[in-house]
XYZ file of C-alpha atoms in Angstrom:
645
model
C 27.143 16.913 28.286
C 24.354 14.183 28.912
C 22.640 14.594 32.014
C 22.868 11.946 34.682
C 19.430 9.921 34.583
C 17.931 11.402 38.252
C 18.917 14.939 35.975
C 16.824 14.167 32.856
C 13.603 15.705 32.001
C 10.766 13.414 33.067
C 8.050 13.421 29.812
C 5.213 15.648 29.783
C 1.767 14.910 30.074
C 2.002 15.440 26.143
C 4.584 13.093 25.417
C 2.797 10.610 27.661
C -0.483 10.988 25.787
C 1.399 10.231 22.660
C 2.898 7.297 24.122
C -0.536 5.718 25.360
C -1.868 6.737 21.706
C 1.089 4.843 20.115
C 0.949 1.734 21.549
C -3.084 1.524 21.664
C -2.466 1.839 17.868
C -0.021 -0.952 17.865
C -1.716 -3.234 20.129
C -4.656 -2.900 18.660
C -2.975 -3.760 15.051
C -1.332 -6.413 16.428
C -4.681 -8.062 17.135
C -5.886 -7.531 14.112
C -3.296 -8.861 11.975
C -3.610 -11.650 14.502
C -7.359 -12.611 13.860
C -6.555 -11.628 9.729
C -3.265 -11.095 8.669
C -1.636 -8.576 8.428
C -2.227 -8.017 4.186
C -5.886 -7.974 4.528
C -6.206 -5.109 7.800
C -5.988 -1.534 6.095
C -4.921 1.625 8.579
C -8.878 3.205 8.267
C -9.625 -0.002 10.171
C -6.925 0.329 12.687
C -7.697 3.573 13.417
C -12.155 2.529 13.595
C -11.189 0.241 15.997
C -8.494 2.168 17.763
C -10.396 4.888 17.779
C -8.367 7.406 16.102
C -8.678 9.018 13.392
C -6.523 7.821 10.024
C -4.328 10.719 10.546
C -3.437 10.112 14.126
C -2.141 6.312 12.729
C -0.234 7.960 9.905
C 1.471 10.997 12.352
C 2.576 8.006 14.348
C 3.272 5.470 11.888
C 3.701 6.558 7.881
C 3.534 3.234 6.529
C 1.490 -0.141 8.149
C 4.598 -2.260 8.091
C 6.038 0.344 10.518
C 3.128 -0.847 13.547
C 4.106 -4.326 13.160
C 7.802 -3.670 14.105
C 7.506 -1.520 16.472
C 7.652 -4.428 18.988
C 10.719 -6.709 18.168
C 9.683 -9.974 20.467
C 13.524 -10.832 19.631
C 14.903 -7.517 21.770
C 17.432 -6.897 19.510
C 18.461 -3.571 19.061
C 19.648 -1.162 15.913
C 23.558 -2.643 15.745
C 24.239 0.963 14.958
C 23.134 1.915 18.439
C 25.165 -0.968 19.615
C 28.618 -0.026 17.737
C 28.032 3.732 18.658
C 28.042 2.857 22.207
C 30.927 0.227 22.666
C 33.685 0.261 25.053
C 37.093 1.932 24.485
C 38.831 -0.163 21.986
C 36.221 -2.928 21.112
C 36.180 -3.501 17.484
C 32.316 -3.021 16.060
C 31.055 -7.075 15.363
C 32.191 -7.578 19.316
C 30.534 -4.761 20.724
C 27.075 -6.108 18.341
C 28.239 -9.587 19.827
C 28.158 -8.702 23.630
C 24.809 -6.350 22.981
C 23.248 -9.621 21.210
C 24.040 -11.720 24.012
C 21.753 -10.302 26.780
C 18.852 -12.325 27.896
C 15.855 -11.942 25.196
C 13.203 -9.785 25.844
C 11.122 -12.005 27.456
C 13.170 -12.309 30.252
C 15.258 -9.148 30.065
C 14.349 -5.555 31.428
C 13.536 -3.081 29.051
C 15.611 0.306 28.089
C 15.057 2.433 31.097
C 15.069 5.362 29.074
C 12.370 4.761 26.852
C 9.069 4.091 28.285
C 7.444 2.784 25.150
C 9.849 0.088 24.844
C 8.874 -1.154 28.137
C 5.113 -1.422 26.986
C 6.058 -2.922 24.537
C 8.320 -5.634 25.283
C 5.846 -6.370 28.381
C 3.011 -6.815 25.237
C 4.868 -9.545 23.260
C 6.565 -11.315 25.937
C 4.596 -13.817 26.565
C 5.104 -17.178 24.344
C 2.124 -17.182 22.686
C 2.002 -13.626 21.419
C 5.790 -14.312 20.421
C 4.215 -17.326 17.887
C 1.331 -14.989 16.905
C 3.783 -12.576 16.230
C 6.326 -14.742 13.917
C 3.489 -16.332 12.198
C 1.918 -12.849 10.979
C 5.392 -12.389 9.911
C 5.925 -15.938 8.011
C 2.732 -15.517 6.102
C 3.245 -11.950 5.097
C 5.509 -10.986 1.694
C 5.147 -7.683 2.370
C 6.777 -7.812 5.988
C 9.434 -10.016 4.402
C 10.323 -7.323 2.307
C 9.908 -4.503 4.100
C 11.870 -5.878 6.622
C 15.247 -6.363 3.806
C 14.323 -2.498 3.655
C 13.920 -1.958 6.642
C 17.687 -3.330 7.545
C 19.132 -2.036 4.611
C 17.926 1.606 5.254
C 20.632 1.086 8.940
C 23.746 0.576 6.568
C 24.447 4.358 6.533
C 24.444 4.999 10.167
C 26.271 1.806 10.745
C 28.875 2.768 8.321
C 29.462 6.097 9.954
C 29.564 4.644 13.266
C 31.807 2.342 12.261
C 34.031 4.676 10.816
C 33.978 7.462 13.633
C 35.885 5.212 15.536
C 38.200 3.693 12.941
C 41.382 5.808 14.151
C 40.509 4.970 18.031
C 43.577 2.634 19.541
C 42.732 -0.560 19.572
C 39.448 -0.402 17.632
C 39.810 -2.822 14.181
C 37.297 -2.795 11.436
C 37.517 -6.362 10.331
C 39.355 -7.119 6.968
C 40.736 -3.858 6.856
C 44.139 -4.737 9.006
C 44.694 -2.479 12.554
C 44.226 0.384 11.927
C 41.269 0.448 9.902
C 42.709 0.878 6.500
C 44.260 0.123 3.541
C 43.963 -3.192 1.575
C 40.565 -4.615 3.399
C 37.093 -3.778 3.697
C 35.606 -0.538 3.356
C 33.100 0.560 6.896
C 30.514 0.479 4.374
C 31.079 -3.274 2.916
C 31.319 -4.320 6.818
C 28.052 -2.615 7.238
C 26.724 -4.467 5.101
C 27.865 -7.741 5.357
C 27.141 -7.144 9.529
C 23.433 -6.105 8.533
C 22.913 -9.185 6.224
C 24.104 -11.401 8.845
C 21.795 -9.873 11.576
C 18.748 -9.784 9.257
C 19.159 -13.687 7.852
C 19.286 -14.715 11.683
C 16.795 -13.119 13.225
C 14.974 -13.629 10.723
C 15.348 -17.429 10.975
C 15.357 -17.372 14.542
C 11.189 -15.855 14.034
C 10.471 -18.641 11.094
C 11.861 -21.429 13.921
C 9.451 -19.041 16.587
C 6.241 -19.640 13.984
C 6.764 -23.182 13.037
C 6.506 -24.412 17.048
C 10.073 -23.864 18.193
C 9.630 -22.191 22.380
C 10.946 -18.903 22.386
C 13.955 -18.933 24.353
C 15.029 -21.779 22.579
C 15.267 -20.430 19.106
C 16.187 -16.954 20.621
C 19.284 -18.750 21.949
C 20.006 -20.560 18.737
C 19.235 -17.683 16.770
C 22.544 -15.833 19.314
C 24.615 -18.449 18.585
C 23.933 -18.448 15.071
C 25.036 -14.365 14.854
C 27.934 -15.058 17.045
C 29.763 -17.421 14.653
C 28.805 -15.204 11.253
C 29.542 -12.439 13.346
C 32.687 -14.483 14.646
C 34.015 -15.111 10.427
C 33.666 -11.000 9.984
C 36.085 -10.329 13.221
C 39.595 -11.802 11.849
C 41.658 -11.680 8.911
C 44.623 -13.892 8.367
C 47.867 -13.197 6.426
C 46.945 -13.605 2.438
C 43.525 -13.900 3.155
C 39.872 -12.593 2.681
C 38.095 -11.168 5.220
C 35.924 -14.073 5.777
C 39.157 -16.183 6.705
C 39.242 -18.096 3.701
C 41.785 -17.502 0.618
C 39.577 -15.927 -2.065
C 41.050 -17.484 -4.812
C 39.753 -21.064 -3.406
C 36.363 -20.687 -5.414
C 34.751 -23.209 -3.656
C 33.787 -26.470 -4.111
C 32.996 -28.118 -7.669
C 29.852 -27.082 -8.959
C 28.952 -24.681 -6.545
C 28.376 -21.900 -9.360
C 24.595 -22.608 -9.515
C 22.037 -20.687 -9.517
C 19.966 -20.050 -6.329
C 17.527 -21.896 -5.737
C 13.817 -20.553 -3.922
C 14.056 -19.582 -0.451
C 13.053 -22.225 1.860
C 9.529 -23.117 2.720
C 8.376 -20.835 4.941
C 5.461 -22.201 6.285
C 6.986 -25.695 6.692
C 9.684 -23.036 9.290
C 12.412 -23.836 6.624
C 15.822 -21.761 7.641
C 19.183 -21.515 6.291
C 21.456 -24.419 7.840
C 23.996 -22.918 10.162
C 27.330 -25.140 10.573
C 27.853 -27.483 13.616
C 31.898 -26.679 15.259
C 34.177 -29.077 14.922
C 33.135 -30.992 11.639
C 36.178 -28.983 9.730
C 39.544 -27.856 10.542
C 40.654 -24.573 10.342
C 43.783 -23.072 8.324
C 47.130 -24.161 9.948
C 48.685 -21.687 12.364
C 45.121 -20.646 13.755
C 43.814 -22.077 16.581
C 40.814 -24.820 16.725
C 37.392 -23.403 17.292
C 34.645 -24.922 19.400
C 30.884 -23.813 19.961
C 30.807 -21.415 22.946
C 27.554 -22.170 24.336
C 27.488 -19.110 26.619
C 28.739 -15.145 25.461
C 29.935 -14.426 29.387
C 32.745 -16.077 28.609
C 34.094 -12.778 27.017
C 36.805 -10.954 28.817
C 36.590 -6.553 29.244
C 35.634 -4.996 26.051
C 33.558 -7.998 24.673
C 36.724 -9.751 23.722
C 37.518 -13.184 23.990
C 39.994 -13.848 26.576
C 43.457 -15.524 25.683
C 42.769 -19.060 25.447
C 39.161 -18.874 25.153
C 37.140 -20.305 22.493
C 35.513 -18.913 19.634
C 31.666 -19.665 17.872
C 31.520 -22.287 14.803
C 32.896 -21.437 11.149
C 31.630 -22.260 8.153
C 33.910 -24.730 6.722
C 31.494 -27.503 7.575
C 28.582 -26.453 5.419
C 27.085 -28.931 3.003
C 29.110 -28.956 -0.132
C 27.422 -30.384 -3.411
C 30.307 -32.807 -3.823
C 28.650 -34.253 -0.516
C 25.132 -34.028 -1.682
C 26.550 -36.022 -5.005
C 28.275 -38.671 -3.223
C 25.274 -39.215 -0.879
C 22.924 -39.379 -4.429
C 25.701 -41.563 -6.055
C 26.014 -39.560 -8.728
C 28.929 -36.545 -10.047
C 28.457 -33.449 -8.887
C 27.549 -32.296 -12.418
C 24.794 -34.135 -12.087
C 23.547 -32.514 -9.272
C 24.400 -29.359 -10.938
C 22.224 -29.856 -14.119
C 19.281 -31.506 -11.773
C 19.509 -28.257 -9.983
C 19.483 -25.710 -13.299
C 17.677 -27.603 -15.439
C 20.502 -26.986 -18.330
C 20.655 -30.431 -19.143
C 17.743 -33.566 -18.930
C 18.362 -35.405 -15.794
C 16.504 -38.949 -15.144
C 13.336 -38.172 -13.228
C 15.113 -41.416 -10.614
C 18.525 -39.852 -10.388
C 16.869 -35.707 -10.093
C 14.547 -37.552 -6.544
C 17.960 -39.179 -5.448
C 19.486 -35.733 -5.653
C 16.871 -33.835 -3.995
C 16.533 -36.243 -0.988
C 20.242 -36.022 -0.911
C 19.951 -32.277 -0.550
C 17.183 -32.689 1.991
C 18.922 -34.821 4.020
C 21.793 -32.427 4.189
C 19.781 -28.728 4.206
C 22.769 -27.982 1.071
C 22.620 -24.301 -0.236
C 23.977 -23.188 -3.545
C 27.512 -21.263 -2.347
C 26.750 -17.887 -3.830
C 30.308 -16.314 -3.232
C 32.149 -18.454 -5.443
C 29.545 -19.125 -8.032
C 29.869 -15.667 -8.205
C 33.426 -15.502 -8.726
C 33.474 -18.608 -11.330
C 30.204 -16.531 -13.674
C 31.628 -13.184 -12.678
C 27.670 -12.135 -11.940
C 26.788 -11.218 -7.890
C 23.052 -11.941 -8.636
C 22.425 -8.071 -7.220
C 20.666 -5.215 -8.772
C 21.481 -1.681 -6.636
C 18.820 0.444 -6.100
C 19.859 3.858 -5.132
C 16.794 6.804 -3.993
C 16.996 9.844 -2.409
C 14.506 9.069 0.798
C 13.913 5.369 2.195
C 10.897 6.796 4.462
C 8.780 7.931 1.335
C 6.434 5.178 1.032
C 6.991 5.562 -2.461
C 10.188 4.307 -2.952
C 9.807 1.230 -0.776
C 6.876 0.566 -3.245
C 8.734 0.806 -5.890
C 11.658 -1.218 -4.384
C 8.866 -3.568 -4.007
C 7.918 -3.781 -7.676
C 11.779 -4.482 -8.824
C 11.950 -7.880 -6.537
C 8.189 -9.158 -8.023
C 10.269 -9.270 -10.815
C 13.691 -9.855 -9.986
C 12.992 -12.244 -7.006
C 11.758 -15.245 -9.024
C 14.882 -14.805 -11.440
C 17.524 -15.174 -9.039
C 18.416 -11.785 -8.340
C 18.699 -9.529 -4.632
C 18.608 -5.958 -3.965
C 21.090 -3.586 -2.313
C 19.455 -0.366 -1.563
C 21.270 3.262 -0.926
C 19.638 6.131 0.637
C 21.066 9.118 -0.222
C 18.768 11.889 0.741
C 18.719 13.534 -2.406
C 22.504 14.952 -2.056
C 24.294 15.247 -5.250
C 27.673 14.082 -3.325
C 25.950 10.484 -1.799
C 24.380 9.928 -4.966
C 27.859 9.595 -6.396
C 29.199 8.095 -3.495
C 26.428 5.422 -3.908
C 27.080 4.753 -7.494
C 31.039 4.017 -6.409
C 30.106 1.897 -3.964
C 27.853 -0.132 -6.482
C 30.340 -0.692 -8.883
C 32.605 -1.748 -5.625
C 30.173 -4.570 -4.810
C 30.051 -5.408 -8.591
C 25.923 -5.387 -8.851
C 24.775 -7.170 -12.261
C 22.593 -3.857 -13.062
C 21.953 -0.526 -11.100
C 18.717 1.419 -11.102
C 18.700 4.778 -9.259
C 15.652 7.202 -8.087
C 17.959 10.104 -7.991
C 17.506 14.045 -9.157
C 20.985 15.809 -8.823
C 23.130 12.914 -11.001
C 24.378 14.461 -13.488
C 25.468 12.550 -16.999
C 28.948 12.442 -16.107
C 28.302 10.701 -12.675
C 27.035 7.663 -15.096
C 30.320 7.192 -17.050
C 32.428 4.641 -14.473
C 28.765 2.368 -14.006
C 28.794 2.368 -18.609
C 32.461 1.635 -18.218
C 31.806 -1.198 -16.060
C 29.556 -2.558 -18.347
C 26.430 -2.697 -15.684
C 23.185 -2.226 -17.347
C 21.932 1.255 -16.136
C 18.061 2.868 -15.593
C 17.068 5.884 -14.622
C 13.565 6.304 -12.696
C 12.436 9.749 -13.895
C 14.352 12.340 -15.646
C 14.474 12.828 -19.498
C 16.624 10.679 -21.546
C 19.791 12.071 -22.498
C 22.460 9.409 -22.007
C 23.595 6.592 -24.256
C 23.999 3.647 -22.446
C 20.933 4.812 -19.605
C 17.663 3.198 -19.968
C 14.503 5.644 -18.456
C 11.639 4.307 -17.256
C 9.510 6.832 -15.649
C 5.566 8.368 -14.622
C 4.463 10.906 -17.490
C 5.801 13.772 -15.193
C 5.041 16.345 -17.541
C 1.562 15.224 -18.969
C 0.641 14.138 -15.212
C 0.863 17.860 -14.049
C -0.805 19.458 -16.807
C -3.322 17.446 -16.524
C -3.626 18.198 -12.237
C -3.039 21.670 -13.386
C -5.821 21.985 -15.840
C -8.316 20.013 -13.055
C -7.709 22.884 -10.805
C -8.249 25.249 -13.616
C -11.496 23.614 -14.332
C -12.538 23.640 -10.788
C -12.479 27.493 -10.870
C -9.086 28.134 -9.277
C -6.933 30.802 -11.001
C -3.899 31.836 -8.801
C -2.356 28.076 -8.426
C 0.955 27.785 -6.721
C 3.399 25.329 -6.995
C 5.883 23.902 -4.527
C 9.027 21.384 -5.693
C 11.998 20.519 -4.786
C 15.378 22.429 -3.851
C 15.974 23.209 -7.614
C 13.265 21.201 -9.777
C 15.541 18.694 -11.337
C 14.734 15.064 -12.432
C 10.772 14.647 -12.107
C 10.509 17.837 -10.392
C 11.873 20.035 -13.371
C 9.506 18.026 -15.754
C 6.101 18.251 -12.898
C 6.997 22.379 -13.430
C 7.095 22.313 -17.021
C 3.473 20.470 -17.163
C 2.403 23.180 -14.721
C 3.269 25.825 -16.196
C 2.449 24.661 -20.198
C -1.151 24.192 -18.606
C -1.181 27.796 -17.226
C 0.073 29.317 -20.362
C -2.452 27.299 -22.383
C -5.128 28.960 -20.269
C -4.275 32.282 -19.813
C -3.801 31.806 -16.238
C -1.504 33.829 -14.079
C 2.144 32.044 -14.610
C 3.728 34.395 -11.755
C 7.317 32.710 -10.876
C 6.901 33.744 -7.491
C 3.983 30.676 -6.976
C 7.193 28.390 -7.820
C 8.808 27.426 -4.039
C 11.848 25.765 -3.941
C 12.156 23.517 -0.865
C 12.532 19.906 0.202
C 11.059 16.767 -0.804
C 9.348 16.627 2.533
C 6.583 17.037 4.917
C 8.239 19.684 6.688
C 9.365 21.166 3.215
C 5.911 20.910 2.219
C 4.695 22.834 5.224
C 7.380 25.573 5.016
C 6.898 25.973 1.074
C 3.544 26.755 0.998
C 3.863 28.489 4.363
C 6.167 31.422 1.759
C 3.159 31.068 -1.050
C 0.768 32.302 1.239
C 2.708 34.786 3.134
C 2.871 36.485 -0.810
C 0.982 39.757 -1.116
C -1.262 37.861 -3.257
C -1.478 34.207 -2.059
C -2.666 30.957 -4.015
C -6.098 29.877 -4.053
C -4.352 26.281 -4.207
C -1.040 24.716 -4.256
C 0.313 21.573 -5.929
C 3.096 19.827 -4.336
C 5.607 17.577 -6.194
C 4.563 14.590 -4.152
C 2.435 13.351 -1.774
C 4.372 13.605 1.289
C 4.972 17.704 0.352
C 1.398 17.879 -0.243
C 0.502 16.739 3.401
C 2.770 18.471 4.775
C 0.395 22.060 3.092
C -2.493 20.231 5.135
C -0.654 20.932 8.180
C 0.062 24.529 7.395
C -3.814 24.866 6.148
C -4.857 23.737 9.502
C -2.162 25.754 11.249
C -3.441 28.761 9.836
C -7.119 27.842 10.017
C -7.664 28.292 6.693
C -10.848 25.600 4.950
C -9.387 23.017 2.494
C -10.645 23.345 0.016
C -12.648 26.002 0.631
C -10.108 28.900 1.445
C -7.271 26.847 0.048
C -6.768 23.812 -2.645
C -4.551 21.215 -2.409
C -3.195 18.417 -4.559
C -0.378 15.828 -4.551
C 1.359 13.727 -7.084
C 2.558 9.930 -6.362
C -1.451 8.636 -4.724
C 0.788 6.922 -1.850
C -1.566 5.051 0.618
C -1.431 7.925 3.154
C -3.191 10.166 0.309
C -6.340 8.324 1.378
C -5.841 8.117 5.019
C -5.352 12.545 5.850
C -8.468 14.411 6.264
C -9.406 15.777 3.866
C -8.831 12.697 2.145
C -6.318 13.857 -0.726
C -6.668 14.759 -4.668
C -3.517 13.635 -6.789
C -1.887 11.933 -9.243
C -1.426 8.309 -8.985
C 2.314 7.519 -10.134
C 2.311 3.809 -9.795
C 5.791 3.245 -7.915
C 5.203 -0.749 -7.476
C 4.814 -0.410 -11.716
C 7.119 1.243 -12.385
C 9.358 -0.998 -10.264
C 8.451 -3.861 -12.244
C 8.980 -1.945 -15.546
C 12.079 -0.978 -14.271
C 13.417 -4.663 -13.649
C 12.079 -6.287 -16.666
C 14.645 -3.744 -18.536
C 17.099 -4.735 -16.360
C 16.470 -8.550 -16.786
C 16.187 -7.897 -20.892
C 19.998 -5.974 -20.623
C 21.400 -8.551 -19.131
C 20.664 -11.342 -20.756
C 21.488 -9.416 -24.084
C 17.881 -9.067 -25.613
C 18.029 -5.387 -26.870
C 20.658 -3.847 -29.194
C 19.514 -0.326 -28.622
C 21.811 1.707 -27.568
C 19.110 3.404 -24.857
C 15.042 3.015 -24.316
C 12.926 5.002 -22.900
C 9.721 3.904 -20.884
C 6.774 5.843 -20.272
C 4.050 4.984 -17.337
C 0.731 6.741 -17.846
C -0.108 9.037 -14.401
C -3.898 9.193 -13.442
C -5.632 11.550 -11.743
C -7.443 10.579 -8.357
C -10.298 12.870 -6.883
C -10.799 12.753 -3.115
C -11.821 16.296 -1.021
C -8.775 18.115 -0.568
C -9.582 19.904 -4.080
């Protein structure tokens, strides 16, 4: 039962201290990144100026990009949070809807309940730290995409909230008829196609913010923007697709083209949201003008009978407009656009003004459906708060970003059953190519994603699969050669601690460790193997059981970086010297490695490499430049000395 709010615990003086900590951190990165942007601030400095020590920034906040959001000028909360707590019988996109339209947070009162979010709403309130805030974000890459991780790391919570309240009367999960089933969308497709909505507008909304637009107007804009895509997810005609259009319609002529570069972000470029009225809809529905204000939504969030609804898209530029405006056919404008054919340099400047004047964007849906290629790649890995693996995400779009192609990432946290359930899904949302971090997949798993014909790579593992592509760190060689560096160093009883059952890069990390320990002579005991999570907290707790052994290590290495911090904290816990009375090394080199004290030896596995190797295989399989039947790709590790051992 939750307590009534006068019945809640007020925080201790120790959550309050963490609190004041917190946001000192944050406001005083916020500044920074301010006066330099945020690429060239690093954490140590944070924390000099803050001061804090490096640690204290990373217990609060394990990766930079985390201190810029932790203020959202826009207000907007999780739409997970927003689903989970709708009224009886309000279908998901209306309950986001009526959450979304609440005053922004420069003029609304913060969450009661949590203090910090008061703080920091008060902080960016004002107009001109809203500006400084959106430009920090328009000139950053790396905030633009950590923030597509960032939203796509809330599809699994807002496909379970979705779906625990599919069977409630009166709740509808759009596309997927009344009672939230059979012939429509899955929870998890509306998840996503909600979260892809909410990211493009606010993040338009903060591009309008950092090229001059006042706050509460483009936070009002940016509302009615979310209501009408919001608005095309919430009905479903008879013999229709879910966004309310017949799927077999393919769009207008020429519209499979490629897509073209984002907009210009520092010129505040967005993507052209339709005015209402300039199309009509499909006969038997009712017209649809622009609601200029949400109250107008009866009990529940619905609209009440009669009402009116946001705009729909019918009215967005076509390129059989953006031809006739040029003068020319639209397969003109299509080969000025692709560059398949030579275009006159005078008719290619007629076309481009013509698609100026308009703001006309390549439809992606139906080019898709005319090529039969979604111009995604799925990326599936077992733990989205790693910084490794948003690294690594990283290092597939520098490659697949300038040649057309998105990302749709799965977290799966490393469970054999959500790995599958991952792969499914990707082959549901047809991806042009899947590459998946995973270490519980077996062979099998692979079969329906080879049958589908969808190029395939594995990051890590060995390579035993037709049809599967590896690209991977030298596991193996990597921990021999950590292994032997401890061996060198003088230490002789050298534990180990992987994951749950040391498969994928785990099983070949123990191989390397123990080869090196046979090689030498040393002591190979199985008992310095511990089996736990992929974790700080299974770092802490495996090395915790080495040392409570009758005869302990004299140092540990951990599978990655994250495990290996997480034997710091035990070290400290039980007050034992590192590396003094205790060794410890890591594997991956992830930023934090430099940032704990003592600063930390390791392996560097380049994820943002590997990434990139990763997607130029992808990009070679698909457009059919390899006849091998697998490959196998090999990225030297390298071992980084800091204090720690």
């Amino acid at each position: 039962m939750v307590p009534a709010p006068s019945e809640e615990r007020p925080p201790t003086r120790r959550e309050r201290r963490k609190g004041e900590t917190r946001r000192a951190i944050a406001g005083t990165a916020r500044r920074l990144f301010a006066e330099r942007g945020f690429e060239t601030v690093t954490v140590a400095e944070i924390a000099a100026v803050a001061d804090v020590s490096t640690k204290t920034v990373f217990n609060h906040f394990p990766v930079k990009e985390q201190i810029f959001f932790e203020a959202d000028p826009l207000g907007w909360p999780a739409p997970e949070r927003a689903v989970r707590e709708r009224l009886a019988g309000e279908r998901p996109v209306d309950a986001i809807r009526r959450v979304m339209a609440r005053p922004s947070a420069a003029g609304a009162a913060p969450d009661p309940d949590d203090a910090d979010d008061v703080a920091d709403v008060a902080d960016v309130a004002d107009a001109g730290a809203v500006a400084v805030h959106a430009r920090i974000y328009r000139d950053s890459p790396a905030l633009r995409s950590y923030s597509r991780e960032m939203f796509a790391g809330q599809e699994r919570a807002l496909r379970e909230a979705i779906e625990s309240g599919a069977g409630d009367p009166g709740t509808v999960i759009p596309g997927a008829g009344a009672s939230g089933a059979g012939g429509g969308l899955g929870a998890g497709v509306v998840a996503a196609l909600i979260l892809a909505a909410v990211r493009e507008v606010w993040e338009s909304t903060l591009l309008r913010i950092a090229a001059g637009a006042a706050f509460e107007d483009a936070a009002a804009l940016g509302r009615r923007e979310l209501d009408a895509a919001l608005d095309l997810l919430s009905h479903d005609p008879p013999g229709r697709g879910p966004l309310g259009r017949d799927p077999l319609d393919g769009g207008p002529e020429g519209s499979d083209l490629p897509d073209q570069d984002p907009p210009d972000l520092a010129g505040g470029g967005t993507r052209r949201f339709p005015s209402a009225g300039a199309a009509r809809p499909p006969a038997g529905e009712p017209v649809r003008e622009p609601r200029e204000a949400h109250g107008e939504r009866g009990a529940g969030g619905r609209a009440p009978a009669g009402g009116v609804r946001g705009p729909v898209r019918g009215d967005r530029p076509s390129i059989t407009r953006v031809a006739r405006l040029a003068g020319v056919s639209a397969t003109t404008v299509s080969h000025a656009l692709n560059g398949r054919r030579p275009v006159a340099e005078e008719t290619r400047r007629r076309v481009q003004a013509a698609i100026d004047q308009l703001g006309y964007r390549p439809n992606v849906l139906a080019r898709g459906l005319r090529t039969s290629r979604s111009q995604t790649i799925g990326l599936i890995i077992p733990d989205i708060t790693n910084p490794f693996y948003p690294a690594l995400a990283r290092g597939l779009q520098d490659v697949l970003g300038p040649a057309g192609y998105d990302e749709i990432i799965s977290n799966t946290d490393g469970d054999r059953e959500l790995e599958r359930a991952a792969i499914d899904q990707m082959i549901a949302r047809q991806v042009d190519g899947l590459a998946f971090a995973v270490f519980h997949t077996h062979a099998e798993d692979l079969l329906p994603v080879i049958g589908a014909g969808i190029p395939v790579v594995r990051l890590g593992g060995r390579l035993v699969q037709a049809g599967v592509d590896v690209v991977h760190s030298d596991d193996e060689g990597g921990a021999a050669e950590a292994t032997r560096y401890l061996l060198e160093r003088g230490y002789r009883r050298i534990g180990f601690v992987c994951g749950p059952h040391a498969e994928g890069p785990a099983a070949e990390r123990v191989a390397g460790y123990r080869s090196a320990l046979l090689a030498a002579g040393a002591d190979a005991d199985p008992r310095l193997v511990a089996h736990t999570h992929f974790s700080r907290a299974g770092g802490s707790s495996g090395t915790g059981r080495l040392l409570d052994l009758p005869e302990p290590p004299d140092a540990v290495l951990c599978a990655n970086d994250i495990m290996a911090i997480g034997a710091l904290d035990t070290a400290e816990e039980r007050g034992l010297r590192v590396p003094a009375d205790l060794a410890v090394m890591g594997f991956d080199d992830i930023e934090a490695a430099s940032l704990v004290s003592p600063g930390l030896t390791t392996m560097a596995n380049p994820a943002r490499e590997i990434g990139q190797a990763c997607a130029r295989r992808l990009l070679e399989r698909l457009r059919g430049g390899t006849a091998e039947l697998s490959a196998e790709t090999v990225i030297p590790a390298r071992l980084v000395r800091r204090r720690s051992a």
